[in-house]
XYZ file of C-alpha atoms in Angstrom:
221
model
C -10.709 12.595 -11.098
C -10.349 10.926 -7.718
C -10.182 13.530 -5.000
C -7.641 13.355 -2.195
C -9.290 12.725 1.168
C -7.692 14.935 3.804
C -6.236 13.454 6.957
C -9.145 14.419 9.213
C -11.669 12.832 6.861
C -9.445 9.786 6.495
C -9.233 9.235 10.236
C -12.978 9.698 10.641
C -13.652 6.766 8.314
C -10.553 4.745 9.100
C -12.489 2.370 11.330
C -14.133 0.922 8.242
C -10.782 -0.638 7.403
C -10.483 -2.846 10.463
C -13.548 -3.640 12.565
C -12.191 -5.755 15.372
C -15.596 -7.059 16.395
C -15.944 -8.804 13.043
C -12.552 -10.479 13.036
C -11.605 -14.031 14.011
C -7.912 -13.906 14.972
C -5.389 -16.587 15.719
C -4.180 -16.857 19.299
C -1.974 -13.922 20.311
C 1.665 -14.524 21.093
C 3.883 -12.562 23.428
C 6.654 -10.266 22.210
C 4.893 -8.990 19.108
C 6.958 -6.823 16.799
C 5.852 -3.187 16.754
C 4.304 -1.727 13.633
C 6.668 0.613 11.783
C 6.571 2.198 8.316
C 7.993 -0.214 5.767
C 6.768 -3.315 7.606
C 4.636 -5.959 5.953
C 1.483 -7.029 7.761
C 0.545 -10.648 7.072
C -3.134 -11.211 7.804
C -4.293 -13.859 10.234
C -7.802 -12.474 9.875
C -10.278 -14.966 8.474
C -12.894 -12.532 7.151
C -12.946 -10.260 4.063
C -11.550 -7.943 2.946
C -8.296 -8.711 4.767
C -8.294 -12.498 4.625
C -5.006 -13.773 3.106
C -3.826 -10.212 2.562
C -0.378 -8.638 2.676
C -0.337 -4.969 3.660
C 2.603 -2.617 3.113
C 2.481 -0.198 6.047
C 3.613 3.277 5.004
C 2.417 5.486 7.866
C 2.195 4.764 11.582
C 2.085 7.242 14.428
C 0.013 9.085 16.983
C -2.610 10.035 14.394
C -3.202 6.513 13.168
C -1.823 4.028 10.662
C -2.192 3.523 6.929
C -1.102 0.863 4.471
C -1.852 -0.695 1.108
C -2.819 -4.270 0.343
C -0.328 -5.498 -2.234
C -1.741 -8.885 -3.268
C -5.351 -8.148 -4.249
C -5.649 -7.318 -7.987
C -8.288 -4.829 -9.099
C -8.398 -6.628 -12.476
C -7.524 -3.655 -14.647
C -4.360 -2.079 -16.020
C -2.932 1.361 -15.410
C -3.674 2.253 -19.018
C -7.339 1.382 -18.582
C -7.531 3.373 -15.350
C -6.037 6.391 -17.093
C -8.535 6.099 -19.933
C -11.362 6.192 -17.388
C -9.879 9.443 -16.107
C -9.570 10.918 -19.613
C -5.777 10.760 -19.516
C -3.567 9.373 -22.266
C 0.144 8.695 -22.603
C 2.151 11.325 -24.430
C 3.993 8.911 -26.721
C 4.221 5.252 -27.620
C 7.355 4.670 -25.564
C 5.678 5.917 -22.403
C 2.591 3.847 -23.209
C 4.618 0.674 -23.670
C 6.486 1.253 -20.425
C 3.550 1.873 -18.102
C 0.212 0.962 -19.727
C 0.198 -2.655 -18.550
C 1.276 -1.855 -14.988
C -1.088 -3.462 -12.519
C -3.775 -1.844 -10.411
C -4.394 -3.242 -6.933
C -7.182 -3.072 -4.381
C -5.358 -1.135 -1.682
C -8.054 -1.299 0.966
C -11.661 -0.555 1.870
C -11.255 3.108 2.837
C -11.935 5.536 -0.016
C -12.263 2.801 -2.635
C -13.918 5.233 -5.076
C -11.947 8.353 -4.161
C -8.426 7.381 -3.075
C -5.627 6.544 -5.507
C -2.127 5.712 -4.302
C 1.035 4.481 -5.987
C 3.861 2.168 -4.981
C 6.943 2.838 -7.057
C 10.702 2.806 -7.475
C 12.607 4.953 -6.969
C 10.941 7.077 -4.252
C 9.686 10.325 -5.761
C 9.208 14.028 -5.295
C 5.422 14.163 -4.984
C 3.403 15.277 -1.975
C 2.293 13.493 0.105
C 4.842 10.730 -0.259
C 6.747 8.288 1.908
C 10.173 6.788 1.233
C 10.489 3.223 2.522
C 14.029 2.311 1.610
C 14.097 1.575 -2.122
C 10.311 1.830 -2.476
C 8.159 4.945 -2.436
C 4.462 5.410 -1.701
C 2.678 8.436 -3.141
C -0.923 9.481 -2.543
C -1.775 12.046 -5.183
C -3.180 11.791 -8.731
C -0.465 14.261 -9.774
C 1.815 11.266 -10.231
C -0.631 9.816 -12.745
C -0.559 13.031 -14.760
C 3.240 12.964 -14.727
C 3.185 9.366 -15.951
C 0.937 10.407 -18.817
C 3.238 13.309 -19.663
C 6.345 11.135 -19.520
C 7.947 13.179 -16.726
C 7.576 10.743 -13.806
C 10.752 8.776 -14.631
C 9.860 5.747 -12.550
C 11.380 2.309 -12.976
C 8.308 0.444 -11.687
C 4.886 1.565 -10.533
C 1.610 0.025 -9.414
C -1.566 1.936 -8.629
C -3.768 1.125 -5.630
C -7.437 2.039 -5.276
C -8.467 2.568 -1.661
C -6.313 2.352 1.450
C -6.200 0.260 4.621
C -6.416 2.393 7.741
C -6.478 2.219 11.521
C -7.360 4.736 14.216
C -4.704 5.714 16.801
C -3.609 2.653 18.756
C -5.900 0.319 16.829
C -3.292 -1.461 14.744
C -0.991 -2.249 17.651
C -4.002 -3.611 19.511
C -4.852 -5.860 16.570
C -1.243 -7.074 16.399
C -1.314 -7.878 20.118
C -4.624 -9.661 19.554
C -3.117 -11.944 16.933
C -4.811 -10.439 13.877
C -1.530 -9.653 12.084
C 1.992 -11.011 11.786
C 4.566 -8.236 11.372
C 7.582 -8.703 9.100
C 10.489 -6.347 8.466
C 11.577 -7.269 4.925
C 15.120 -6.661 3.809
C 14.883 -3.460 1.686
C 16.713 -5.184 -1.172
C 13.992 -7.835 -1.438
C 10.912 -5.613 -1.256
C 10.947 -4.455 -4.929
C 11.126 -8.079 -6.055
C 8.023 -8.922 -4.046
C 6.046 -5.885 -5.184
C 6.993 -5.705 -8.858
C 8.287 -9.110 -9.950
C 6.072 -11.561 -8.061
C 2.509 -12.277 -9.279
C -0.106 -10.964 -6.813
C -1.450 -14.477 -6.219
C 1.996 -15.579 -4.968
C 2.804 -12.599 -2.737
C 1.156 -13.926 0.422
C 3.368 -17.023 0.460
C 6.426 -15.202 -0.890
C 6.262 -12.451 1.735
C 6.601 -14.987 4.529
C 9.855 -16.339 3.071
C 11.621 -13.004 2.578
C 14.822 -12.473 4.548
C 14.236 -9.952 7.286
C 16.128 -6.732 7.823
C 15.988 -3.815 10.189
C 12.753 -1.794 10.369
C 12.554 1.520 8.547
C 12.499 3.737 11.627
C 12.877 7.179 10.072
C 11.054 7.293 6.723
C 10.841 10.516 4.758
C 7.275 11.741 4.990
C 6.192 14.759 3.005
C 2.808 16.140 4.008
């Protein structure tokens, strides 16, 4: 079972997610939008693993920033991931609803130990973040509830690994031209995350109508 990496451990390895010395950014522009939870980060980075990536930012503050890449498939289904963890769906209806849900490569931090979920509607698990109509949860308890048929989610994708930044690092990368920041209209975000093929999300994200940033997300620690 993947273990949850605590916040101190996460921040100690977070630099693995974005090594500025290895990046080749586009030219910075003035007046960059600030990073806020619920924003989409569109990569201008030309090196793996972030090249051509779209990151959903779910946490940003004095202790650092965290997000999930949403357009890099891990090439397995949720049902297969559960089988690897010796979990099975309680009944056929639950299996048919969730087994083929996609699994994404969320980022380079904790690739073998961190499992997160993007889902609608936002849920009751801890820790979790509510970003308008979309929730982000970082605990395998959600997976057990899916197996038991008690999660009651409309849509869900699992993400292995996270994308992380040390305090102040992300805003510095934005100022340096490594990322374009978008504030998607909350009504359009589920369509991008659950009804657009991963290979099309990079282009689709840049055409979404923009809304106001999610300035006060619910964050349960």
